[in-house]
XYZ file of C-alpha atoms in Angstrom:
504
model
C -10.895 -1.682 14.437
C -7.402 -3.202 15.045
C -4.255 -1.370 13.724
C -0.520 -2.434 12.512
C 1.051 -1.249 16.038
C 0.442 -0.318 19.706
C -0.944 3.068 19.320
C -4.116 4.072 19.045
C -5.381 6.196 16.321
C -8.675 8.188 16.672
C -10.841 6.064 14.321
C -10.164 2.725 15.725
C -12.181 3.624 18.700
C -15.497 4.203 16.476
C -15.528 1.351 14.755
C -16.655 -1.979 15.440
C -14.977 -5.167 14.111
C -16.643 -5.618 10.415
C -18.829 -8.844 9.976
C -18.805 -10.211 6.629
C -22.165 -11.350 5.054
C -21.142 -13.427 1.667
C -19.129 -16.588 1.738
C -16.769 -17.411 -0.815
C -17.419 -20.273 -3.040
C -14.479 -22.875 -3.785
C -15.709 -23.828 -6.448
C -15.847 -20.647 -8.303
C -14.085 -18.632 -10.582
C -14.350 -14.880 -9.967
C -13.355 -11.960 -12.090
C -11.047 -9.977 -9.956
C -9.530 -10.617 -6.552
C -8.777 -7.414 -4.396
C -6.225 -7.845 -1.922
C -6.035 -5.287 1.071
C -9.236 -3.493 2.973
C -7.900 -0.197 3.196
C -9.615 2.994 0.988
C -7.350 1.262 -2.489
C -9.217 -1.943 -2.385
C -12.658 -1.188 -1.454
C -13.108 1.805 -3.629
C -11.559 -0.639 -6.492
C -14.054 -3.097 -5.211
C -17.189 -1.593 -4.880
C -16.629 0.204 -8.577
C -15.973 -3.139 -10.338
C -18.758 -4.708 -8.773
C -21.604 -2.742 -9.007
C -20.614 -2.843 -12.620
C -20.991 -6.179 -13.086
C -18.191 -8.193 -12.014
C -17.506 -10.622 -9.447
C -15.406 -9.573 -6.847
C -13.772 -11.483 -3.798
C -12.246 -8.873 -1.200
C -8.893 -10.181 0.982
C -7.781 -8.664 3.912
C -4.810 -10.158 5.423
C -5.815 -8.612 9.048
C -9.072 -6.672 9.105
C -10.458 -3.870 7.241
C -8.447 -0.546 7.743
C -5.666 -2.407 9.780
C -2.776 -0.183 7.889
C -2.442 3.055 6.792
C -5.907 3.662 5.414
C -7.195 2.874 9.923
C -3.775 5.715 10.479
C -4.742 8.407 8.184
C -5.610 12.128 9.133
C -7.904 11.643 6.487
C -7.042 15.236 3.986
C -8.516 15.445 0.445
C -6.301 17.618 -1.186
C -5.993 18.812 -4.852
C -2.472 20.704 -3.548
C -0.292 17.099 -2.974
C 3.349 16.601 -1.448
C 4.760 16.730 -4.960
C 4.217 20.541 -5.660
C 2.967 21.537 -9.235
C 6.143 23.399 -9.978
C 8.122 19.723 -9.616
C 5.398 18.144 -11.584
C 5.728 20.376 -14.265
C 9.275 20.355 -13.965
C 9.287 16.476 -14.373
C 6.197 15.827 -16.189
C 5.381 18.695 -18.623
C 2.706 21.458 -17.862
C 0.043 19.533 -19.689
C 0.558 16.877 -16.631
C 0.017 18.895 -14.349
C -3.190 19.641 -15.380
C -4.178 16.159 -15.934
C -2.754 15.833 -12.359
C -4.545 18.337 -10.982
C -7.755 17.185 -12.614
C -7.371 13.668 -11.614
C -7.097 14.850 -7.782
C -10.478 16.564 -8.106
C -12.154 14.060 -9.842
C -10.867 11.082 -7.054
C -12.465 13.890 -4.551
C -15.459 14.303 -6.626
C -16.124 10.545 -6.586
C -15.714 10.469 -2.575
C -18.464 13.073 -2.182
C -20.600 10.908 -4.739
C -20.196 7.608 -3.554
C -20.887 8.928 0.053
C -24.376 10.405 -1.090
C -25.263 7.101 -3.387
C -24.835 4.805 -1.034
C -25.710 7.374 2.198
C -22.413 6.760 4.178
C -23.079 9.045 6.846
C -19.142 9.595 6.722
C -19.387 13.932 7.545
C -17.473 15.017 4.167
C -17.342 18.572 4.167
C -15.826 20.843 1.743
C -12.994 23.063 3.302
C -10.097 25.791 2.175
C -7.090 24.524 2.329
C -4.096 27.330 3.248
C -0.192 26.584 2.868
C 1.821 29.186 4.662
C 5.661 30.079 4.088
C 7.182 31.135 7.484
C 10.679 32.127 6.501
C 12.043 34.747 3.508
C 13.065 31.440 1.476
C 9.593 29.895 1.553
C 8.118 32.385 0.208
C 9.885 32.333 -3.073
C 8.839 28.684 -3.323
C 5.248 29.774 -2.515
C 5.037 32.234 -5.286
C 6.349 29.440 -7.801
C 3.289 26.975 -6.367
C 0.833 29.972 -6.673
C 1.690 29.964 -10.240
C 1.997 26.660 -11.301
C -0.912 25.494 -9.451
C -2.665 28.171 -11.206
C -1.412 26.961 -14.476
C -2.384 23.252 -13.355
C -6.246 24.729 -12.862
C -6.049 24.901 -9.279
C -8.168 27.886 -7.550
C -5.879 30.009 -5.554
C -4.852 32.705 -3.810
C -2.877 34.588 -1.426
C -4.663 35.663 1.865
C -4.147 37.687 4.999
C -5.436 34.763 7.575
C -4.795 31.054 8.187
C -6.993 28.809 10.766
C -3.856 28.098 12.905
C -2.309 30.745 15.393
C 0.675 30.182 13.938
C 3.172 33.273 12.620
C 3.717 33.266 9.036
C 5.060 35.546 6.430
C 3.097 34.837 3.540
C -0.063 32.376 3.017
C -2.203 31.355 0.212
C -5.636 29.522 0.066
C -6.665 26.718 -2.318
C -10.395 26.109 -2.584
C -12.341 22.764 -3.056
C -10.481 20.473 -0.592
C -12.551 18.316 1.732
C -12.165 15.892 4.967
C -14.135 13.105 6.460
C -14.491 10.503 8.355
C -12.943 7.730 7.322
C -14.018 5.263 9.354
C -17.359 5.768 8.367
C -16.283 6.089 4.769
C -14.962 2.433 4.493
C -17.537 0.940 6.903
C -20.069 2.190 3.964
C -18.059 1.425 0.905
C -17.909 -2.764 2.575
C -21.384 -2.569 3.330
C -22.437 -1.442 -0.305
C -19.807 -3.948 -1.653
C -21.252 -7.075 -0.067
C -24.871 -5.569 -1.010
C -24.048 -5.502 -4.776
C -23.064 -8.985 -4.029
C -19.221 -8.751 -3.082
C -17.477 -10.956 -1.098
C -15.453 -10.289 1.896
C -12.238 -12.310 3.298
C -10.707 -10.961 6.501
C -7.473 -12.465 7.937
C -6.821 -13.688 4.259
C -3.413 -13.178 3.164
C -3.008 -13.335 -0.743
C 0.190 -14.149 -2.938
C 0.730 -13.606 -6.624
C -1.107 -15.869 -8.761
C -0.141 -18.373 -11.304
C -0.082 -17.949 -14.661
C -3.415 -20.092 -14.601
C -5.143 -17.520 -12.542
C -4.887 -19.414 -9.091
C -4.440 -17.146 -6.587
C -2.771 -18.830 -3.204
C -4.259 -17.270 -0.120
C -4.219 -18.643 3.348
C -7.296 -19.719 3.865
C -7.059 -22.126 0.250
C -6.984 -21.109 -3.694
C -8.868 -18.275 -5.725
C -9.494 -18.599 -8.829
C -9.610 -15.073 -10.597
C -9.232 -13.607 -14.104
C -7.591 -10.811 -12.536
C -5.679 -9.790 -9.592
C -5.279 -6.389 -7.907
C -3.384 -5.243 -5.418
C -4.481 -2.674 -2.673
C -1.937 -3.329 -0.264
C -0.019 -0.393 -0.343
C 3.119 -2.061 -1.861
C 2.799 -4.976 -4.277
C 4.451 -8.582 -2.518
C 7.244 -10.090 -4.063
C 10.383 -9.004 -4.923
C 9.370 -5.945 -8.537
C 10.934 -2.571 -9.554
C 8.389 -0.865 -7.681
C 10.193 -1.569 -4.363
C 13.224 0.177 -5.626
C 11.298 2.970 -6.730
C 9.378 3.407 -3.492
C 10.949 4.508 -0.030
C 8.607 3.916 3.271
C 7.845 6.846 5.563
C 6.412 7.158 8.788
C 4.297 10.340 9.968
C 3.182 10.596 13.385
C -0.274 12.200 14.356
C -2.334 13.022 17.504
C -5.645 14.179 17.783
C -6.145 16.903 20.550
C -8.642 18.520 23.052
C -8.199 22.593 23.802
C -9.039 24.556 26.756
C -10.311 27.695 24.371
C -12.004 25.719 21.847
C -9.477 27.278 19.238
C -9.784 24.319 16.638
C -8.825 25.511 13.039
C -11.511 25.973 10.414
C -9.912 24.258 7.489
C -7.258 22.124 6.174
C -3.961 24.027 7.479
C -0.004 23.329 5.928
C 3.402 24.329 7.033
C 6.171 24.423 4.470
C 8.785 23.004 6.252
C 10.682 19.789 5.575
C 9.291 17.724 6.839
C 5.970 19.447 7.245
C 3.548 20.017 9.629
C -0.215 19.473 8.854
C -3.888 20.345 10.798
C -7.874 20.008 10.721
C -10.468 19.454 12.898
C -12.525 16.650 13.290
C -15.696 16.408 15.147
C -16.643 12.463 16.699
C -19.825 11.821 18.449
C -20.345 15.864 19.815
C -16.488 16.271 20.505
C -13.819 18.305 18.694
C -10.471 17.589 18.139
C -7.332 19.208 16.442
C -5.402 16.806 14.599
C -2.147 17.080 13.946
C 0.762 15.896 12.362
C 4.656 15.515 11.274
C 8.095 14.848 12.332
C 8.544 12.135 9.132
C 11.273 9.874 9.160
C 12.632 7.129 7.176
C 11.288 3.748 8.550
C 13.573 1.852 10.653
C 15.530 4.450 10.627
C 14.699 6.286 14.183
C 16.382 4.682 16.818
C 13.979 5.739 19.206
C 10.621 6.300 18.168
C 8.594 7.787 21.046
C 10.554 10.990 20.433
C 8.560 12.096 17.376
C 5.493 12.088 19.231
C 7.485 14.491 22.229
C 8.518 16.865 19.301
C 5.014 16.917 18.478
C 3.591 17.351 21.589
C 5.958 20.208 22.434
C 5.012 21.848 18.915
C 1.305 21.546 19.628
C 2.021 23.374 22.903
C 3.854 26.464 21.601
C 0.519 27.469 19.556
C -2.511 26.014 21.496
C -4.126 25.889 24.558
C -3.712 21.811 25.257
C -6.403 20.316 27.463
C -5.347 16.819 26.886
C -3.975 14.838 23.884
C -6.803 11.776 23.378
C -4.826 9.757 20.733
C -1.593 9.344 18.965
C -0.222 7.151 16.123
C 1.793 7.033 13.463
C 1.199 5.758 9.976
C 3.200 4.463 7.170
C 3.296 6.060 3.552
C 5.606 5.450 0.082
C 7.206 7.908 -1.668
C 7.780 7.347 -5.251
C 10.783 7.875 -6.747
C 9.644 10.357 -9.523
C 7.076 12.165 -7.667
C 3.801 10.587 -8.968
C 2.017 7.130 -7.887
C 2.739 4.072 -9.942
C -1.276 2.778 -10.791
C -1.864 0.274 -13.309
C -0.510 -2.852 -13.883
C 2.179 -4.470 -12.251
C 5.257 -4.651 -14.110
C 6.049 -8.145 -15.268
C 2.733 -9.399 -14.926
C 0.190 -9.414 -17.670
C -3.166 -9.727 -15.265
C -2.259 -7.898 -12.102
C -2.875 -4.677 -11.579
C -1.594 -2.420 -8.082
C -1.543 1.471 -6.549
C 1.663 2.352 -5.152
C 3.634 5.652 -3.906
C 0.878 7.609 -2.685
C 3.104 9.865 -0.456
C 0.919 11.305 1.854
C -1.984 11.657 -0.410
C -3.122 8.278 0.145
C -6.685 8.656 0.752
C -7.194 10.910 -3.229
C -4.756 8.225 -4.854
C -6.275 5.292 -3.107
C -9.523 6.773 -4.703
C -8.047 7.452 -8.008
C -6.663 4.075 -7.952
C -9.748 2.460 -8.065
C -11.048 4.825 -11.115
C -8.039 3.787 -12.926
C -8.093 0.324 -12.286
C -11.999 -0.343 -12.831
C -11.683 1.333 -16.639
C -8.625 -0.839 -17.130
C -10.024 -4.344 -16.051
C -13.429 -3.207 -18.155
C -10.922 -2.369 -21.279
C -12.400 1.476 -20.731
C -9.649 4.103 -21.873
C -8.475 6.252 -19.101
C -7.252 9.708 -19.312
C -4.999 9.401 -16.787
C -3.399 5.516 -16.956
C -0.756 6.526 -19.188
C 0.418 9.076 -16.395
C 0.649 7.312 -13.582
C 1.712 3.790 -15.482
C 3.490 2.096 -13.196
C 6.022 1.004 -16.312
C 6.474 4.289 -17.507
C 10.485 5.158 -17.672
C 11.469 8.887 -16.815
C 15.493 9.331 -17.396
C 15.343 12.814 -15.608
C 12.621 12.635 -13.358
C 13.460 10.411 -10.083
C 16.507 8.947 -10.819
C 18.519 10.699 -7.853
C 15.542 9.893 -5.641
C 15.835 6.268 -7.031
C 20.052 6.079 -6.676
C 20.074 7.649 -2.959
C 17.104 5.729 -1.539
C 18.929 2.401 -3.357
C 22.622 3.377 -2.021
C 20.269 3.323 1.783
C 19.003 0.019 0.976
C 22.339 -1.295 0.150
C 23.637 0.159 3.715
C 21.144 -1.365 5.128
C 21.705 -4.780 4.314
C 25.364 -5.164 5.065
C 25.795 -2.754 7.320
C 23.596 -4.145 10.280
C 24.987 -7.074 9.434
C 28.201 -6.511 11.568
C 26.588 -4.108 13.637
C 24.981 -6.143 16.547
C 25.281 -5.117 19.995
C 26.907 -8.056 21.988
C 24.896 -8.983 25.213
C 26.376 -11.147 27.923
C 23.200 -12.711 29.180
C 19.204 -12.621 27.829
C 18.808 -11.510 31.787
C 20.821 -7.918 30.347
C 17.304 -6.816 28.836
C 14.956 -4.886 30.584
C 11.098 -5.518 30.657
C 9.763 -3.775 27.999
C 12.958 -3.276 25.894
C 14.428 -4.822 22.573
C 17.646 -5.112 20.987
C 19.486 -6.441 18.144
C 22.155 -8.615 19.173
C 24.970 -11.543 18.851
C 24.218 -13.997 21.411
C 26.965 -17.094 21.115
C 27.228 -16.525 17.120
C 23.854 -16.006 16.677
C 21.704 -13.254 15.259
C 18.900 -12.539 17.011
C 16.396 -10.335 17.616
C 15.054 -10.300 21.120
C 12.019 -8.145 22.962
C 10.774 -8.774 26.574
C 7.557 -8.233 27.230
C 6.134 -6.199 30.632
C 5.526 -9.772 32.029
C 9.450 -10.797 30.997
C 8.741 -12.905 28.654
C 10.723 -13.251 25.698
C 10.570 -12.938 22.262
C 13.678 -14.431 20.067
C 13.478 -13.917 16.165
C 15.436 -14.191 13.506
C 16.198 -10.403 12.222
C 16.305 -10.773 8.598
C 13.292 -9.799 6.973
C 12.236 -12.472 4.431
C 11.080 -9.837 1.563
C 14.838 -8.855 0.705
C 16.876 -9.893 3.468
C 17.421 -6.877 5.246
C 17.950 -6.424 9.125
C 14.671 -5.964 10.811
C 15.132 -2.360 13.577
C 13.348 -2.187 16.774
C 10.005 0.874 16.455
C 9.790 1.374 20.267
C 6.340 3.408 19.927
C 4.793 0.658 17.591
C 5.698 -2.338 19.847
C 6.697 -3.720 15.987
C 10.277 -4.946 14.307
C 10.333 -2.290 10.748
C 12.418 -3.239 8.174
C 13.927 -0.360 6.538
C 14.452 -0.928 3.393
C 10.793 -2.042 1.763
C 8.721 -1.291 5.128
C 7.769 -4.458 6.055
C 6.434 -4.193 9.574
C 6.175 -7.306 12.029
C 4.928 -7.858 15.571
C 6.729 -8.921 18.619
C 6.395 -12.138 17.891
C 7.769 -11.620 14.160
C 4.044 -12.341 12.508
C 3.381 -10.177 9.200
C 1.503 -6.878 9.951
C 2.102 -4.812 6.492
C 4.788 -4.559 3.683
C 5.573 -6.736 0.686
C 6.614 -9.660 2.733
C 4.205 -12.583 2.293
C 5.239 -14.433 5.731
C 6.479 -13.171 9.186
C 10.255 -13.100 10.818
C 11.281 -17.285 11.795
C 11.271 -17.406 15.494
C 14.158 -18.955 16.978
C 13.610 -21.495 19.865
C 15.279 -20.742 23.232
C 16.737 -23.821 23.587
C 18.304 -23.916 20.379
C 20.467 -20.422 21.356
């Protein structure tokens, strides 16, 4: 499995490359396209078309290539928005149907694993949230309760998993973990079984208003679009309403054996996060944290030191086997925006999972299947991407807008001036202002060099250097592009221009 950057997570090394079966006819007209092969678009998939309808698959790289392939693969029912903010924004009756909707996305992992015999090792685990300071564990009484209220079983307890000190702890019951790799390996098989058809290295645009849907490998023509790509393309309200993260994760051996039984949370901001996972005989701990902003580290191999370090002050390290980090939305109000995409009449999308992807990727495709069927939902009015909250999100939405806007014009007159393309060092990048031009340069180990043009083409923002990734981020919609400027994820629909060396 190939990723979105130069690490290497710890399910890319279990999985083979996917070979399709089905071929796409040209001559066709299908009922729903589903761009991105990621958990979003496969459990949409599979759902619609073992149900009847006729389903092409598009993968602009190949299946799990973005955040879905960088996951630390939690099922939680307790999610980064808290119950007491959800009820505070929402109502209490929404947090219920929250909290229900969680365990029924969880409920329909553990089913479509045994249905279709993924042998993907879900296993049903506590989950424990611990407050380590006076302060946190005011805010953990208030998530006792309202998680209570919500319908969530919990409770305080004397013991965690990790050997970490804390002043106060509670356990939730009913959340799970798997394999993920495994997971989406089954749900593609039992997709092109029912009859599915799967595109990878197909990049797909918005349709026309006649249902052609341009990809790059020629047109689709679908009665509905959907998509899984973790942002919509284009230029919508959803990208104002969305800010990208990125998390950074390793997965562990330990001298002792110490690995935590259990899904394990910190409650500081931002937090850190641990299981076990077991892979062919072996055990690791995986862990995670140190968030930031994308584009907005200057140096992103530091992350993964503070995480190291942190791993070391609790366990016994025998040698850390993989890192990675991953990208994630947060919404602006809290919740994910699932339905249809606003503007459009026969597109439909999942967006601003915060770091719940893998339930809301799941509940995505309940949502979406009962809408494209014309099956009332419980929970589509909810999460309705449309939906307008005065209250709720709106100094989220003004202070991750105000960044945007500082974005674009400040790194506009920002540039660090460079005397000669000989200044950079092999291995290094820079944004800079070489003889009036804007450029953005990286040399590789070899010295060769990469010259691109730094705006990114989504929304015209300056492109910033992720020097972990080996990738150009833009920070203000997360599109992500390689070293030499080709699309990897985001809402972009093409790749940064490259800009000749002759011509500078």
């Amino acid at each position: 499995m190939n990723r979105d950057g130069a690490q290497v997570s710890i399910w890319q090394d279990i999985a083979p490359a996917y070979q399709t079966m089905n071929r796409l006819r040209q001559d066709a007209t299908y009922d729903v396209v589903i761009a991105g092969g990621g958990i979003t678009g496969f459990t949409t998939a599979l759902l619609l078309q073992s149900q009847g309808k006729k389903c092409v698959l598009a993968e602009a790289n190949a299946l799990g290539f973005g955040t879905t392939g960088g996951t630390t693969a939690h099922l939680n029912t307790m999610l980064d928005a808290t119950y007491p903010e959800i009820e505070r924004d929402f109502g209490a009756e929404a947090a219920k149907d929250v909290a229900r909707a969680v365990a029924e996305a969880i409920t329909l992992i553990r089913t479509l694993s045994d249905r279709y015999h993924i042998p993907c090792d879900f296993f049903y685990k506590p989950g424990y949230l611990y407050a380590q300071q006076e302060k946190q564990t005011g805010e953990l009484q208030k998530i006792m309760e309202a998680s209570r209220r919500a319908g969530i079983d919990i409770m305080y307890t004397d013991h965690i998993p990790v050997p970490i000190p804390f002043m106060k702890a509670c356990r939730f019951e009913n959340q799970a973990q798997f394999n993920i790799t495994a997971y989406l390996t089954g749900l593609a098989q039992a997709f092109e079984q029912a009859g599915g058809i799967i595109l990878q290295q197909c990049l797909v645009s918005l349709p026309d208003a006649d249902g052609i849907v341009p990809t790059s490998v020629g047109n689709i023509r679908a009665k509905y679009t959907v998509f899984a790509t973790h942002i919509p393309p284009g230029i919508n309200i959803l990208h104002f309403r969305c800010a990208p993260y990125r998390s950074y994760a390793a997965a562990v051996t330990l001298n002792d054996n110490n690995y935590p039984d259990g899904l394990a949370y910190d409650m500081e901001d931002p937090y850190h996060y641990f299981r076990t996972q077991e892979v062919y005989g072996r055990s690791y701990l995986i862990a995670g944290g140190f968030d930031h902003k994308t584009g907005h580290e200057v140096n992103t191999e530091i992350p993964f030191r503070d995480l190291h370090a942190y791993l070391k002050q609790y366990y016994n390290l025998k040698s850390v086997a993989y890192q990675w980090s991953s990208q994630y939305y947060i919404p602006a109000d809290g919740l994910p925006y699932i339905g249809k995409l606003p503007g459009y009449d026969q597109v439909y999308t999942g967006t601003g999972f915060n770091g719940n992807g893998m339930i809301f990727g799941t509940l995505t495709g309940l949502i979406l299947s009962d809408m494209i069927f014309g099956k009332e939902n419980p929970y589509a009015g909810l999460f309705n991407p449309s939906r307008i909250k005065p209250i709720a999100g709106f100094a989220a939405f003004i202070r991750e807008n105000a960044d945007v806007v500082s974005q674009f014009i400040g790194k506009r007159f920002s540039y660090e001036q460079i005397s000669s393309l000989a200044a950079l060092a092999n291995g290094e990048a820079t944004l800079a202002d070489y003889e009036g031009k804007k450029i953005a340069l990286y040399k590789d180990d070899k010295g060769k060099l990469y010259s691109l043009d730094p705006v990114c083409p989504h929304a015209g923002c300056i492109v910033a250097w992720n020097s972990a990734e080996k990738t150009w981020d833009c920070p203000c919609h997360g599109g992500r592009y390689a070293i030499d400027g080709s699309l990897l994820t985001g809402p972009a629909v093409k790749g940064l221009t490259r800009l000749s060396m002759n011509n500078l």
